[in-house]
Amino acid sequence: MFHERFVKGESLIHSLDPRVKLIVAFLYAIMVALSSKISSLILASFFTAFLFVLSRLQICQVLKRILTVNYFIVLLVVVMPFTFPGRVLYSLGPLAMSKEGLIYGFTLFWKSNLILTTMLLLLSTAGIFNLAHALHHLHVPEKLVQLIFFSFRYIHVLQREYQKLGAAIKLRGFSPQTNLYTYKTYAYLIASLLIKSYDRSERVYKAMRCRGFQGMFPTYKHFQMSPRDKVFALISGIFLSLLGFYTFRPF
Amino acid sequence: MEAICLKQVKFAYPGRSPVFTNLNFSLKIGEKIGIMGPNGVGKTTLLQIIVGLLKPQAGEVRVFGRSRKDERDFYEVRRRVGLLFQDPDDQLFCPTVEEEVAFGPLNLGISRDKIKGIIKRVLSLVGLSGFEERVTYKLSGGEKRLVALAAVLAMNPEILLLDEPTGDLDRKNLNRLIRVLNQLNLSYIIVSHDEKFLKSVASSIYWFEDEKFSPLG
């Protein structure tokens, strides 16, 4: 899950300056989140499709990744028609399904997936270290950048520790069942996972202090804006302005 | 001249019985000492007290002729005394080898042009030339160890503290480590269980138990 599967690649999207990608992804997300017209969403979908073609990623891999998050979104969307007030389309006992709720749920689903896919195409092709550097260059507060970077880094550590412990209990003949013994074993597993991860993070932090770390995150490799980045920024800029104008025009 | 001097150091981890009640230790400049001893006797603790990662409850820590007490005092110590951790995974956190090696020098405010030269120099020193762009978490255990050592050496320390550096090294990498250590004109303290290894790199070896250092062999 945390192996940065999409980082490797030779496409135009992969080689773009992460600062440009971050800004475009951020502005796009705001635009889409605020737009309520179906037609704007169609327009926005074209942009995402355009990015997808440029990224040359495998469609099934991208879909698989998006599907995981959609479990949560779908849950929300399914509840929406029944909780949103409006014209009743269908009654199911005490539950009433409203037309407005249905549309609202549908646009919510569409919007979230558009933002998600665009984020995936732009950000997961950059790699966490590059993103941290880019955020640093964009003058995002130091503490926030560190928080993002270390969350990612320690999720990775946690996952590895979990796999190790999981293998260790399996090797000693543990097979999960529905009983108190199983729950107790899992409780032990999680407790020891937390303690181990905490200890490790302490040691990593100590090792960093040994090498002169005092809170700043100096970057070794600087980014350089190439003409390609400028062209991409320009196209995205034009598109986003169009989208913004179309969505928020007063007439 | 004494580079490191611990006087009547008392140290206990919170909620546990003391590791040291009255520890005395010193290292002179130019000394290369090896320390052996039973598990849990406080060898790692000793090294971490020297660079101020652990603060003793009583006693004095003098490094390079100055008494060191709070965090600020140890900034200079950590620049001049390089500690190699027992587990290289604790030390490596950057995605690529060159960024890992550059981390220390960048923290010291060295310019990027100079760092490029430093990376090249220390990687060739540990025999990993051409590893600059390699991804750290995909390296083998031995390579990780050598990258961690390169990252410590990049800060140009005057004293090295090595905490069981031979754990995951095969014969070839072990010989490489021995060669690197003998090449360097540094003082060092090496904690290890491998007496043969210590004999090939240290000028004196001590057995450490009950807060006493007794010369071995």
Coordinates of C-alpha atoms in Angstrom, one line a residue:
Chain A
M1 CA 0.0 0.0 0.0
F2 CA 2.8 2.4 0.7
H3 CA 5.3 1.4 -2.0
E4 CA 4.7 4.4 -4.2
R5 CA 3.8 2.1 -7.0
F6 CA 3.2 4.9 -9.5
V7 CA 6.4 6.8 -8.9
K8 CA 8.4 5.0 -11.5
G9 CA 7.6 6.1 -15.0
E10 CA 9.0 8.0 -18.0
S11 CA 5.9 9.9 -19.0
L12 CA 5.5 13.7 -19.2
I13 CA 3.4 13.7 -16.0
H14 CA 6.1 11.8 -14.1
S15 CA 8.9 14.2 -15.2
L16 CA 6.9 17.4 -14.3
D17 CA 8.2 19.7 -11.5
P18 CA 6.3 18.6 -8.4
R19 CA 5.7 22.2 -7.4
V20 CA 3.6 22.7 -10.6
K21 CA 1.8 19.4 -10.0
L22 CA 0.9 20.4 -6.4
I23 CA -0.5 23.7 -7.4
V24 CA -2.5 22.3 -10.2
A25 CA -3.9 19.5 -8.1
F26 CA -4.8 21.9 -5.3
L27 CA -6.6 24.4 -7.5
Y28 CA -8.4 21.7 -9.4
A29 CA -9.6 20.1 -6.2
I30 CA -11.0 23.4 -5.0
M31 CA -12.7 24.1 -8.3
V32 CA -14.3 20.7 -8.5
A33 CA -15.3 20.7 -4.9
L34 CA -17.1 24.0 -5.2
S35 CA -18.9 23.4 -8.5
S36 CA -22.4 22.1 -8.4
K37 CA -23.3 21.9 -12.1
I38 CA -23.3 18.7 -13.9
S39 CA -21.9 20.4 -17.0
S40 CA -18.8 21.7 -15.0
L41 CA -18.2 18.2 -13.8
I42 CA -18.2 17.0 -17.4
L43 CA -15.7 19.7 -18.3
A44 CA -13.5 18.7 -15.4
S45 CA -13.7 15.1 -16.4
F46 CA -12.0 16.0 -19.7
F47 CA -9.1 17.5 -17.8
T48 CA -8.7 14.3 -15.7
A49 CA -8.9 12.2 -18.8
F50 CA -6.3 14.4 -20.5
L51 CA -3.9 13.9 -17.5
F52 CA -4.5 10.2 -17.5
V53 CA -3.5 9.9 -21.2
L54 CA -0.4 11.9 -20.5
S55 CA 0.6 9.8 -17.5
R56 CA 0.6 6.6 -19.5
L57 CA -0.5 4.6 -16.4
Q58 CA -2.3 1.3 -16.7
I59 CA -6.1 1.9 -16.4
C60 CA -6.8 -1.2 -14.4
Q61 CA -4.1 -0.2 -11.8
V62 CA -5.5 3.2 -11.4
L63 CA -9.1 1.8 -11.1
K64 CA -8.0 -0.7 -8.6
R65 CA -6.4 2.0 -6.4
I66 CA -9.5 4.2 -6.6
L67 CA -11.8 1.3 -5.8
T68 CA -10.2 1.0 -2.4
V69 CA -11.2 4.5 -1.4
N70 CA -14.6 4.2 -3.0
Y71 CA -15.7 1.7 -0.3
F72 CA -15.9 4.7 2.0
I73 CA -17.4 7.1 -0.6
V74 CA -20.1 4.6 -1.7
L75 CA -21.2 4.2 1.9
L76 CA -21.7 7.9 2.1
V77 CA -23.5 8.2 -1.2
V78 CA -25.9 5.4 -0.5
V79 CA -27.0 7.1 2.7
M80 CA -27.4 10.5 1.0
P81 CA -30.8 10.0 -0.8
F82 CA -32.4 8.9 2.4
T83 CA -31.2 11.7 4.6
F84 CA -31.4 14.7 2.2
P85 CA -34.8 16.5 2.3
G86 CA -36.6 16.9 -1.0
R87 CA -39.3 15.5 -3.3
V88 CA -39.9 11.9 -2.4
L89 CA -39.3 9.5 -5.2
Y90 CA -39.8 6.2 -3.4
S91 CA -40.7 5.1 0.1
L92 CA -39.3 2.1 1.8
G93 CA -41.1 1.7 5.1
P94 CA -40.0 4.6 7.2
L95 CA -37.2 5.5 4.8
A96 CA -38.0 8.0 2.0
M97 CA -35.7 8.5 -1.0
S98 CA -35.6 12.1 -2.3
K99 CA -34.8 13.2 -5.8
E100 CA -32.5 16.0 -4.6
G101 CA -30.7 13.6 -2.4
L102 CA -30.2 11.2 -5.2
I103 CA -28.7 13.9 -7.4
Y104 CA -26.6 15.2 -4.6
G105 CA -25.2 11.8 -3.8
F106 CA -24.4 11.2 -7.4
T107 CA -22.6 14.5 -7.8
L108 CA -20.7 13.8 -4.6
F109 CA -19.6 10.5 -5.9
W110 CA -18.5 12.0 -9.2
K111 CA -16.7 14.9 -7.6
S112 CA -14.8 12.8 -5.1
N113 CA -13.7 10.4 -7.8
L114 CA -12.5 13.2 -10.0
I115 CA -10.5 14.8 -7.3
L116 CA -9.1 11.5 -6.2
T117 CA -8.1 10.4 -9.6
T118 CA -6.4 13.8 -10.4
M119 CA -4.6 13.7 -7.1
L120 CA -3.5 10.2 -7.8
L121 CA -2.3 11.1 -11.3
L122 CA -0.4 14.2 -10.3
L123 CA 0.8 13.5 -6.8
S124 CA 1.5 9.8 -6.6
T125 CA 3.7 10.1 -9.6
A126 CA 5.9 12.4 -7.7
G127 CA 7.1 10.5 -4.6
I128 CA 6.8 11.6 -1.0
F129 CA 10.3 13.0 -0.7
N130 CA 9.9 15.1 -3.8
L131 CA 6.5 16.3 -2.5
A132 CA 8.0 17.2 0.8
H133 CA 10.7 19.2 -1.0
A134 CA 8.1 20.9 -3.2
L135 CA 6.0 21.9 -0.2
H136 CA 9.1 23.2 1.4
H137 CA 9.8 25.3 -1.7
L138 CA 6.3 26.5 -1.8
H139 CA 6.8 27.9 1.7
V140 CA 4.4 25.6 3.5
P141 CA 5.3 25.8 7.2
E142 CA 8.3 23.6 8.1
K143 CA 6.4 21.8 10.9
L144 CA 3.6 20.8 8.5
V145 CA 6.0 19.4 5.9
Q146 CA 7.7 17.4 8.6
L147 CA 4.4 16.1 9.8
I148 CA 3.4 14.9 6.4
F149 CA 6.8 13.4 5.7
F150 CA 7.1 11.5 9.0
S151 CA 3.5 10.3 8.9
F152 CA 4.2 8.6 5.6
R153 CA 7.6 7.3 6.8
Y154 CA 6.1 5.8 10.0
I155 CA 3.1 4.3 8.4
H156 CA 5.6 2.4 6.3
V157 CA 7.5 1.3 9.4
L158 CA 4.3 0.3 11.2
Q159 CA 3.2 -1.8 8.2
R160 CA 6.6 -3.5 8.1
E161 CA 6.5 -4.3 11.9
Y162 CA 2.9 -5.6 11.5
Q163 CA 4.0 -8.0 8.7
K164 CA 6.9 -9.2 10.8
L165 CA 4.7 -9.8 13.9
G166 CA 2.0 -11.4 11.8
A167 CA 4.5 -13.8 10.3
A168 CA 5.9 -14.6 13.7
I169 CA 2.5 -15.6 15.2
K170 CA 1.6 -17.6 12.1
L171 CA 4.9 -19.5 12.4
R172 CA 4.0 -20.5 15.9
G173 CA 0.8 -22.1 14.6
F174 CA -1.7 -19.3 15.3
S175 CA -4.9 -19.3 13.2
P176 CA -7.6 -16.7 13.8
Q177 CA -11.0 -17.9 15.1
T178 CA -13.9 -16.3 16.7
N179 CA -13.0 -16.6 20.3
L180 CA -11.5 -14.7 23.2
Y181 CA -8.1 -16.2 22.6
T182 CA -7.9 -14.8 19.1
Y183 CA -9.0 -11.3 20.3
K184 CA -6.5 -11.4 23.0
T185 CA -3.7 -12.4 20.6
Y186 CA -4.7 -9.5 18.3
A187 CA -4.7 -7.1 21.2
Y188 CA -1.2 -8.2 22.1
L189 CA -0.1 -7.9 18.5
I190 CA -1.4 -4.3 18.2
A191 CA 0.0 -3.3 21.6
S192 CA 3.4 -4.6 20.8
L193 CA 3.2 -3.0 17.4
L194 CA 2.5 0.4 19.0
I195 CA 5.3 0.0 21.5
K196 CA 7.8 -1.2 18.9
S197 CA 6.9 1.6 16.5
Y198 CA 7.3 4.2 19.2
D199 CA 10.7 2.8 20.2
R200 CA 11.8 2.8 16.6
S201 CA 10.7 6.3 16.0
E202 CA 12.6 7.4 19.1
R203 CA 15.7 5.7 17.7
V204 CA 15.3 7.3 14.2
Y205 CA 14.9 10.7 15.8
K206 CA 18.0 10.1 17.9
A207 CA 20.0 9.1 14.8
M208 CA 18.9 12.2 13.1
R209 CA 20.0 14.4 16.0
C210 CA 23.4 12.7 15.9
R211 CA 23.7 14.0 12.4
G212 CA 23.0 17.6 13.4
F213 CA 19.2 17.6 12.9
Q214 CA 17.7 20.6 14.6
G215 CA 14.3 20.8 13.1
M216 CA 15.1 22.1 9.6
F217 CA 14.7 20.0 6.5
P218 CA 17.5 20.9 4.1
T219 CA 17.0 19.7 0.6
Y220 CA 19.8 18.3 -1.4
K221 CA 18.3 18.4 -4.9
H222 CA 16.8 21.6 -6.1
F223 CA 14.0 21.6 -8.7
Q224 CA 14.3 23.3 -11.9
M225 CA 11.4 24.6 -14.0
S226 CA 11.8 23.4 -17.5
P227 CA 9.9 24.8 -20.6
R228 CA 7.7 21.7 -20.4
D229 CA 6.6 22.6 -16.9
K230 CA 5.7 26.1 -18.0
V231 CA 3.7 24.8 -21.0
F232 CA 1.8 22.4 -18.7
A233 CA 1.2 25.1 -16.1
L234 CA -0.1 27.4 -18.8
I235 CA -2.5 24.8 -20.3
S236 CA -3.8 23.9 -16.8
G237 CA -4.1 27.5 -15.9
I238 CA -6.2 28.2 -19.0
F239 CA -8.4 25.2 -18.4
L240 CA -8.9 25.9 -14.7
S241 CA -9.8 29.6 -15.5
L242 CA -12.3 28.4 -18.1
L243 CA -13.8 25.9 -15.6
G244 CA -13.9 28.6 -12.9
F245 CA -15.5 31.1 -15.2
Y246 CA -18.1 28.6 -16.4
T247 CA -19.0 27.4 -12.9
F248 CA -19.2 30.7 -11.2
R249 CA -20.5 33.0 -13.9
P250 CA -23.4 35.0 -12.6
F251 CA -25.8 34.4 -15.6
Chain B
M1 CA 44.8 14.9 25.9
E2 CA 41.5 13.5 27.0
A3 CA 38.8 13.6 24.3
I4 CA 36.0 12.0 26.3
C5 CA 35.8 11.8 30.1
L6 CA 32.9 10.5 32.1
K7 CA 33.1 11.1 35.9
Q8 CA 30.9 9.3 38.5
V9 CA 28.1 9.0 36.0
K10 CA 24.8 7.8 37.4
F11 CA 22.1 6.8 34.9
A12 CA 18.8 4.9 35.1
Y13 CA 16.1 4.5 32.5
P14 CA 12.8 5.8 33.9
G15 CA 11.1 3.2 36.2
R16 CA 14.0 0.7 36.1
S17 CA 17.0 0.0 38.3
P18 CA 20.1 2.0 37.5
V19 CA 22.4 1.0 34.7
F20 CA 25.3 3.0 36.1
T21 CA 25.7 4.2 39.7
N22 CA 29.3 5.3 39.5
L23 CA 30.8 5.0 36.0
N24 CA 34.2 6.4 35.1
F25 CA 35.5 6.3 31.6
S26 CA 37.9 8.1 29.4
L27 CA 39.2 8.1 25.9
K28 CA 42.3 9.9 24.8
I29 CA 42.8 11.4 21.3
G30 CA 44.3 8.8 19.0
E31 CA 43.0 5.9 21.1
K32 CA 41.2 3.0 19.3
I33 CA 39.5 0.9 21.9
G34 CA 37.2 -2.1 21.7
I35 CA 34.6 -2.9 24.3
M36 CA 33.2 -6.3 24.9
G37 CA 30.7 -7.3 27.6
P38 CA 27.5 -9.2 28.5
N39 CA 24.2 -8.2 27.1
G40 CA 22.3 -5.4 28.9
V41 CA 25.4 -4.2 30.7
G42 CA 25.0 -0.7 29.3
K43 CA 27.3 -0.6 26.3
T44 CA 24.8 1.2 24.0
T45 CA 23.8 3.4 26.9
L46 CA 27.4 4.5 27.4
L47 CA 27.7 5.5 23.8
Q48 CA 24.5 7.4 23.8
I49 CA 25.5 9.3 27.0
I50 CA 28.7 10.5 25.3
V51 CA 26.8 12.2 22.5
G52 CA 24.0 13.5 24.8
L53 CA 21.1 11.4 23.5
L54 CA 20.7 10.2 27.1
K55 CA 21.4 12.6 30.0
P56 CA 22.9 11.2 33.2
Q57 CA 21.1 11.9 36.5
A58 CA 24.4 12.7 38.2
G59 CA 28.1 13.0 37.3
E60 CA 29.9 14.8 34.6
V61 CA 30.3 14.3 30.9
R62 CA 33.3 16.1 29.5
V63 CA 34.0 16.0 25.8
F64 CA 36.8 17.9 24.1
G65 CA 37.7 19.5 27.4
R66 CA 34.4 21.1 28.1
S67 CA 31.7 19.9 30.5
R68 CA 28.5 19.2 28.5
K69 CA 25.1 19.5 30.2
D70 CA 22.1 20.6 28.1
E71 CA 21.1 19.8 24.5
R72 CA 22.9 22.9 23.1
D73 CA 26.2 21.8 24.5
F74 CA 25.9 18.6 22.5
Y75 CA 25.4 20.1 19.1
E76 CA 29.2 20.5 18.8
V77 CA 29.8 17.1 20.2
R78 CA 27.5 15.4 17.7
R79 CA 29.3 17.2 14.9
R80 CA 32.7 16.0 16.0
V81 CA 31.7 12.6 17.4
G82 CA 30.0 10.3 14.9
L83 CA 27.8 7.5 16.3
L84 CA 26.9 4.5 14.2
F85 CA 23.7 2.9 15.4
Q86 CA 23.3 -0.8 16.1
D87 CA 20.5 -1.1 13.5
P88 CA 21.2 0.7 10.3
D89 CA 17.5 0.9 9.6
D90 CA 17.2 3.4 12.5
Q91 CA 19.7 5.6 10.7
L92 CA 18.6 5.5 7.1
F93 CA 15.4 7.5 6.3
C94 CA 16.0 9.2 3.0
P95 CA 15.0 7.5 -0.2
T96 CA 18.3 7.6 -2.0
V97 CA 21.8 7.0 -0.8
E98 CA 23.1 10.4 -1.9
E99 CA 20.4 12.2 0.0
E100 CA 21.1 10.0 3.1
V101 CA 24.8 10.9 3.0
A102 CA 24.0 14.6 2.3
F103 CA 21.7 14.9 5.3
G104 CA 24.4 15.5 7.9
P105 CA 26.6 17.9 5.9
L106 CA 23.4 19.9 4.9
N107 CA 22.5 20.2 8.5
L108 CA 26.0 21.6 9.1
G109 CA 25.4 24.2 6.4
I110 CA 27.9 22.9 3.9
S111 CA 27.4 24.1 0.4
R112 CA 25.9 21.7 -2.2
D113 CA 28.9 21.9 -4.5
K114 CA 31.2 20.7 -1.7
I115 CA 28.6 18.0 -0.6
K116 CA 28.8 16.4 -4.0
G117 CA 32.6 15.9 -3.5
I118 CA 32.0 14.6 0.1
I119 CA 29.4 12.0 -1.2
K120 CA 31.8 10.8 -3.8
R121 CA 34.7 10.6 -1.3
V122 CA 32.9 8.7 1.5
L123 CA 31.1 6.3 -0.8
S124 CA 34.4 5.3 -2.4
L125 CA 35.9 5.0 1.1
V126 CA 33.4 2.4 2.1
G127 CA 33.6 0.8 -1.3
L128 CA 30.2 1.8 -2.6
S129 CA 31.1 4.1 -5.5
G130 CA 28.3 4.5 -7.9
F131 CA 25.6 3.8 -5.3
E132 CA 24.5 7.5 -5.2
E133 CA 21.1 7.0 -6.9
R134 CA 20.3 3.6 -5.2
V135 CA 17.1 3.4 -3.1
T136 CA 18.2 2.9 0.5
Y137 CA 15.4 0.5 1.7
K138 CA 16.2 -1.9 -1.1
L139 CA 19.8 -2.4 -0.2
S140 CA 21.1 -5.5 1.5
G141 CA 21.8 -5.5 5.2
G142 CA 25.5 -5.2 4.7
E143 CA 25.2 -2.4 2.2
K144 CA 22.8 -0.5 4.5
R145 CA 25.4 -0.7 7.3
L146 CA 28.1 0.7 5.0
V147 CA 25.8 3.5 3.8
A148 CA 25.1 4.4 7.4
L149 CA 28.8 4.5 8.1
A150 CA 29.4 6.7 5.0
A151 CA 26.6 9.0 6.3
V152 CA 28.5 9.3 9.6
L153 CA 31.8 9.8 7.9
A154 CA 30.4 12.5 5.7
M155 CA 30.3 14.8 8.8
N156 CA 34.0 14.4 9.1
P157 CA 34.0 13.3 12.7
E158 CA 37.2 13.2 14.9
I159 CA 35.9 10.3 17.0
L160 CA 33.8 7.4 15.9
L161 CA 31.5 5.4 18.2
L162 CA 30.5 2.1 16.6
D163 CA 27.7 0.1 18.2
E164 CA 28.1 -3.6 17.1
P165 CA 29.0 -2.8 13.6
T166 CA 29.6 -6.3 12.4
G167 CA 26.1 -7.8 12.9
D168 CA 25.0 -8.1 9.3
L169 CA 28.3 -8.0 7.5
D170 CA 29.5 -11.0 5.4
R171 CA 33.2 -11.8 5.3
K172 CA 33.8 -9.5 2.3
N173 CA 32.1 -6.5 3.8
L174 CA 33.7 -7.2 7.2
N175 CA 37.1 -7.1 5.7
R176 CA 36.1 -3.9 3.9
L177 CA 35.1 -2.4 7.3
I178 CA 38.4 -3.4 8.9
R179 CA 40.3 -1.8 6.0
V180 CA 38.2 1.4 6.2
L181 CA 38.8 1.7 10.0
N182 CA 42.5 1.0 9.7
Q183 CA 42.8 3.6 6.9
L184 CA 41.1 6.3 8.9
N185 CA 43.2 8.4 11.2
L186 CA 40.5 8.6 13.9
S187 CA 40.0 7.7 17.5
Y188 CA 37.2 5.3 18.1
I189 CA 35.2 3.2 20.5
I190 CA 33.9 0.0 19.1
V191 CA 31.3 -2.1 20.9
S192 CA 31.3 -5.7 19.6
H193 CA 31.0 -9.3 20.6
D194 CA 33.5 -10.4 17.9
E195 CA 36.9 -10.6 19.6
K196 CA 38.7 -11.4 16.4
F197 CA 37.3 -8.3 14.7
L198 CA 38.2 -6.1 17.6
K199 CA 41.8 -7.4 17.6
S200 CA 42.2 -6.4 14.0
V201 CA 41.0 -2.8 14.5
A202 CA 41.5 -1.8 18.1
S203 CA 44.7 -1.0 20.0
S204 CA 43.3 -2.1 23.3
I205 CA 40.2 -4.2 24.2
Y206 CA 38.3 -4.0 27.5
W207 CA 35.8 -6.3 29.1
F208 CA 33.0 -4.1 30.5
E209 CA 31.0 -5.5 33.4
D210 CA 29.7 -4.1 36.7
E211 CA 30.7 -0.6 35.6
K212 CA 34.4 -1.7 35.4
F213 CA 36.6 -1.8 32.4
S214 CA 39.2 -4.6 32.6
P215 CA 41.9 -5.0 29.9
L216 CA 41.5 -8.1 27.9
G217 CA 44.3 -10.2 26.4

